[in-house]
mmCIF file of C-alpha atoms in Angstrom:
data_model
loop_
_atom_site.group_PDB
_atom_site.id
_atom_site.type_symbol
_atom_site.label_atom_id
_atom_site.label_comp_id
_atom_site.label_asym_id
_atom_site.label_seq_id
_atom_site.Cartn_x
_atom_site.Cartn_y
_atom_site.Cartn_z
ATOM 1 C CA LYS R 39 141.636 -36.828 44.359
ATOM 2 C CA ALA R 40 140.744 -35.254 41.060
ATOM 3 C CA TYR R 41 138.631 -36.351 38.149
ATOM 4 C CA THR R 42 138.767 -35.154 34.568
ATOM 5 C CA PHE R 43 135.210 -35.044 33.338
ATOM 6 C CA GLY R 44 134.588 -35.534 29.638
ATOM 7 C CA ASN R 45 136.777 -35.847 26.594
ATOM 8 C CA GLU R 46 136.175 -33.831 23.467
ATOM 9 C CA GLN R 47 132.660 -32.561 22.900
ATOM 10 C CA SER R 48 130.987 -35.492 24.585
ATOM 11 C CA SER R 49 127.645 -33.947 25.557
ATOM 12 C CA ASP R 50 125.684 -30.821 26.249
ATOM 13 C CA PRO R 51 127.347 -28.530 28.850
ATOM 14 C CA ILE R 52 124.083 -28.240 30.823
ATOM 15 C CA GLU R 53 123.679 -32.034 30.988
ATOM 16 C CA GLN R 54 127.335 -32.370 32.015
ATOM 17 C CA GLY R 55 126.771 -29.717 34.699
ATOM 18 C CA MET R 56 123.983 -31.790 36.254
ATOM 19 C CA LYS R 57 126.270 -34.849 36.377
ATOM 20 C CA ILE R 58 129.085 -32.814 37.923
ATOM 21 C CA LYS R 59 126.701 -31.363 40.520
ATOM 22 C CA ALA R 60 125.569 -34.878 41.509
ATOM 23 C CA LEU R 61 129.187 -36.019 41.809
ATOM 24 C CA LYS R 62 130.072 -33.006 43.974
ATOM 25 C CA GLU R 63 127.104 -33.626 46.272
ATOM 26 C CA ASN R 64 128.080 -37.276 46.813
ATOM 27 C CA PHE R 65 131.849 -36.705 46.909
ATOM 28 C CA PRO R 66 132.473 -33.143 48.162
ATOM 29 C CA TYR R 67 136.232 -33.703 48.438
ATOM 30 C CA LEU R 68 136.497 -34.590 44.742
ATOM 31 C CA LYS R 69 138.111 -32.026 42.428
ATOM 32 C CA ILE R 70 136.450 -31.786 39.032
ATOM 33 C CA TRP R 71 138.346 -30.617 35.967
ATOM 34 C CA ALA R 72 136.497 -30.345 32.669
ATOM 35 C CA PRO R 73 135.682 -30.326 29.729
ATOM 36 C CA ASP R 74 139.020 -31.747 28.486
ATOM 37 C CA THR R 75 138.391 -30.909 24.853
ATOM 38 C CA GLY R 76 141.094 -30.855 22.208
ATOM 39 C CA ILE R 77 142.359 -27.432 21.204
ATOM 40 C CA GLY R 78 145.208 -27.265 18.762
ATOM 41 C CA PRO R 79 146.459 -26.322 15.333
ATOM 42 C CA ILE R 80 145.099 -27.244 11.937
ATOM 43 C CA HIS R 81 147.734 -27.807 9.281
ATOM 44 C CA ASP R 82 146.366 -27.165 5.845
ATOM 45 C CA TYR R 83 148.094 -23.796 5.606
ATOM 46 C CA THR R 84 151.619 -22.412 5.375
ATOM 47 C CA GLU R 85 151.354 -21.279 8.997
ATOM 48 C CA PRO R 86 149.253 -23.203 11.504
ATOM 49 C CA LEU R 87 145.872 -21.806 12.398
ATOM 50 C CA LEU R 88 144.583 -22.266 15.889
ATOM 51 C CA ILE R 89 141.349 -24.222 15.904
ATOM 52 C CA GLY R 90 138.901 -21.361 16.112
ATOM 53 C CA ASP R 91 140.838 -18.961 13.876
ATOM 54 C CA GLU R 92 138.623 -19.703 10.889
ATOM 55 C CA ASN R 93 135.782 -22.141 10.437
ATOM 56 C CA SER R 94 136.675 -24.532 13.270
ATOM 57 C CA LEU R 95 135.088 -22.540 16.053
ATOM 58 C CA ASP R 96 133.256 -25.536 17.477
ATOM 59 C CA HIS R 97 135.973 -26.521 19.978
ATOM 60 C CA ILE R 98 136.523 -22.957 21.202
ATOM 61 C CA VAL R 99 132.777 -22.248 21.430
ATOM 62 C CA TYR R 100 132.143 -25.524 23.268
ATOM 63 C CA PHE R 101 135.021 -24.899 25.699
ATOM 64 C CA THR R 102 133.833 -21.343 26.386
ATOM 65 C CA ASN R 103 130.168 -22.291 26.856
ATOM 66 C CA TYR R 104 131.091 -25.242 29.040
ATOM 67 C CA THR R 105 133.386 -23.328 31.380
ATOM 68 C CA HIS R 106 131.037 -20.362 31.715
ATOM 69 C CA HIS R 107 127.957 -22.499 32.356
ATOM 70 C CA ASN R 108 129.666 -24.823 34.863
ATOM 71 C CA GLN R 109 132.128 -22.361 36.393
ATOM 72 C CA HIS R 110 130.605 -22.653 39.881
ATOM 73 C CA LEU R 111 131.029 -26.462 39.809
ATOM 74 C CA LEU R 112 134.522 -26.743 38.350
ATOM 75 C CA ASP R 113 137.874 -26.700 40.081
ATOM 76 C CA GLY R 114 139.696 -26.212 36.804
ATOM 77 C CA ALA R 115 139.217 -26.044 33.045
ATOM 78 C CA THR R 116 141.023 -28.818 31.169
ATOM 79 C CA PHE R 117 142.140 -29.124 27.594
ATOM 80 C CA HIS R 118 144.580 -31.223 25.623
ATOM 81 C CA THR R 119 146.641 -30.348 22.596
ATOM 82 C CA TYR R 120 148.929 -31.992 20.084
ATOM 83 C CA ASP R 121 150.889 -30.076 17.496
ATOM 84 C CA PHE R 122 150.562 -32.677 14.757
ATOM 85 C CA ARG R 123 148.497 -35.539 13.522
ATOM 86 C CA ALA R 124 150.651 -38.374 12.173
ATOM 87 C CA TYR R 125 149.202 -37.974 8.699
ATOM 88 C CA ALA R 126 150.269 -34.301 8.648
ATOM 89 C CA ILE R 127 153.902 -35.416 8.419
ATOM 90 C CA ASN R 128 153.239 -38.404 6.164
ATOM 91 C CA GLY R 129 152.981 -40.968 8.975
ATOM 92 C CA THR R 130 150.426 -43.419 10.341
ATOM 93 C CA ASP R 131 149.264 -43.521 13.988
ATOM 94 C CA ARG R 132 151.528 -45.623 16.245
ATOM 95 C CA ASP R 133 153.690 -46.628 13.278
ATOM 96 C CA THR R 134 157.322 -45.919 12.362
ATOM 97 C CA LEU R 135 158.436 -42.853 10.436
ATOM 98 C CA TYR R 136 161.545 -43.913 8.555
ATOM 99 C CA TRP R 137 164.497 -41.571 8.143
ATOM 100 C CA PRO R 138 164.970 -39.357 6.414
ATOM 101 C CA PRO R 139 161.285 -38.444 6.142
ATOM 102 C CA ASP R 140 160.289 -37.753 2.554
ATOM 103 C CA ASP R 141 157.562 -35.286 3.359
ATOM 104 C CA LYS R 142 158.080 -31.518 3.219
ATOM 105 C CA ASN R 143 155.648 -31.092 6.128
ATOM 106 C CA PHE R 144 158.123 -32.704 8.505
ATOM 107 C CA SER R 145 160.181 -29.507 8.399
ATOM 108 C CA ARG R 146 157.267 -27.861 10.219
ATOM 109 C CA PHE R 147 158.064 -29.990 13.268
ATOM 110 C CA TYR R 148 160.671 -27.494 14.500
ATOM 111 C CA CYS R 149 159.828 -24.283 12.653
ATOM 112 C CA VAL R 150 159.016 -21.218 14.753
ATOM 113 C CA PRO R 151 155.389 -20.671 13.627
ATOM 114 C CA TYR R 152 154.566 -24.183 14.779
ATOM 115 C CA LEU R 153 156.496 -24.014 18.036
ATOM 116 C CA THR R 154 154.763 -20.760 18.976
ATOM 117 C CA ILE R 155 151.254 -22.109 18.359
ATOM 118 C CA TRP R 156 151.381 -23.127 22.028
ATOM 119 C CA ASP R 157 151.522 -19.471 23.092
ATOM 120 C CA ARG R 158 148.560 -18.671 20.855
ATOM 121 C CA ILE R 159 146.534 -21.513 22.398
ATOM 122 C CA LEU R 160 147.233 -20.297 25.924
ATOM 123 C CA ASP R 161 146.549 -16.660 25.010
ATOM 124 C CA ARG R 162 143.173 -17.640 23.564
ATOM 125 C CA LEU R 163 142.159 -19.803 26.526
ATOM 126 C CA GLU R 164 143.313 -17.303 29.147
ATOM 127 C CA ALA R 165 141.120 -14.685 27.460
ATOM 128 C CA LEU R 166 138.051 -16.951 27.262
ATOM 129 C CA VAL R 167 138.016 -18.878 30.539
ATOM 130 C CA PRO R 168 136.640 -17.142 33.662
ATOM 131 C CA HIS R 169 139.580 -15.628 35.544
ATOM 132 C CA ASP R 170 139.014 -17.490 38.814
ATOM 133 C CA LEU R 171 139.171 -20.858 37.058
ATOM 134 C CA PRO R 172 142.677 -22.347 36.661
ATOM 135 C CA LEU R 173 143.669 -23.981 33.382
ATOM 136 C CA TYR R 174 144.947 -27.531 33.372
ATOM 137 C CA LEU R 175 146.622 -29.211 30.421
ATOM 138 C CA SER R 176 145.500 -32.829 30.599
ATOM 139 C CA GLU R 177 147.770 -34.214 27.893
ATOM 140 C CA THR R 178 150.141 -33.055 25.192
ATOM 141 C CA ASP R 179 152.824 -34.270 22.844
ATOM 142 C CA SER R 180 154.134 -33.393 19.439
ATOM 143 C CA ILE R 181 152.038 -36.081 17.677
ATOM 144 C CA ASN R 182 148.715 -37.518 18.865
ATOM 145 C CA HIS R 183 147.316 -41.081 19.040
ATOM 146 C CA GLY R 184 150.368 -42.699 20.554
ATOM 147 C CA GLY R 185 152.897 -40.830 18.459
ATOM 148 C CA LEU R 186 155.283 -42.109 15.814
ATOM 149 C CA HIS R 187 158.306 -44.341 16.368
ATOM 150 C CA ASN R 188 161.478 -42.427 15.395
ATOM 151 C CA VAL R 189 159.797 -39.135 16.296
ATOM 152 C CA THR R 190 158.028 -39.080 19.663
ATOM 153 C CA ASP R 191 160.417 -41.576 21.262
ATOM 154 C CA THR R 192 163.598 -39.652 20.364
ATOM 155 C CA PHE R 193 165.896 -37.121 21.961
ATOM 156 C CA ALA R 194 164.593 -34.572 19.456
ATOM 157 C CA ASN R 195 161.102 -34.942 20.915
ATOM 158 C CA SER R 196 162.589 -34.392 24.390
ATOM 159 C CA LEU R 197 163.761 -30.987 23.154
ATOM 160 C CA TRP R 198 160.253 -30.286 21.855
ATOM 161 C CA LEU R 199 158.758 -31.247 25.240
ATOM 162 C CA ALA R 200 161.316 -29.162 27.173
ATOM 163 C CA PHE R 201 160.419 -26.180 25.005
ATOM 164 C CA ARG R 202 156.687 -26.771 25.598
ATOM 165 C CA LEU R 203 157.076 -27.140 29.376
ATOM 166 C CA GLY R 204 159.442 -24.166 29.581
ATOM 167 C CA ARG R 205 156.949 -21.926 27.798
ATOM 168 C CA ALA R 206 154.152 -23.252 30.021
ATOM 169 C CA SER R 207 156.080 -22.506 33.216
ATOM 170 C CA ARG R 208 155.887 -18.794 32.414
ATOM 171 C CA ARG R 209 152.082 -18.821 32.628
ATOM 172 C CA GLN R 210 150.385 -17.960 35.913
ATOM 173 C CA ARG R 211 147.016 -19.478 34.985
ATOM 174 C CA LEU R 212 148.305 -22.861 33.829
ATOM 175 C CA GLY R 213 148.208 -24.765 37.094
ATOM 176 C CA LEU R 214 149.061 -28.303 36.040
ATOM 177 C CA MET R 215 150.258 -30.367 33.134
ATOM 178 C CA ALA R 216 149.402 -34.035 33.364
ATOM 179 C CA ARG R 217 150.529 -36.792 31.032
ATOM 180 C CA GLN R 218 149.871 -40.502 31.118
ATOM 181 C CA THR R 219 153.396 -41.203 29.909
ATOM 182 C CA LEU R 220 156.348 -39.189 28.673
ATOM 183 C CA VAL R 221 156.808 -41.456 25.645
ATOM 184 C CA GLY R 222 154.116 -41.924 23.010
#
């Protein structure tokens, strides 16, 4: 059995380490993956910037500090990523995006700079995480918070996911990709 510990920047890495240590002592067979923080693109630019490229270093710094401090307790380093927020393509969480979309940002959904942000995320994490710690992707999709009807539940999104998984399969350090559901 495995347990993903944390979500986002939920607490101090040292405090989390003490909780993980107590769990490991009581349940030595349990695999612990953490910190499961979100690492992904920000969209206020012509090309996407990886969180951490400019003034959003908090997620990268937290992830790095967490994995280095708790390396001896962890069985893997987890993160999640979504390429878009619904509002970035003129949508609302868990709502319907009607066709054709009237927002110019929707064209970013399949443009190369956005599709290759995934490689930049993995490059950054592989460089930062201790080399003996595998990386696990805990969740991903094109749009977060349950997606958008007419986008994440379409054949087009299946192509996006196949591209994402295909690129991931080329990485030695990415040991697992988990997802609660393949739709949404």
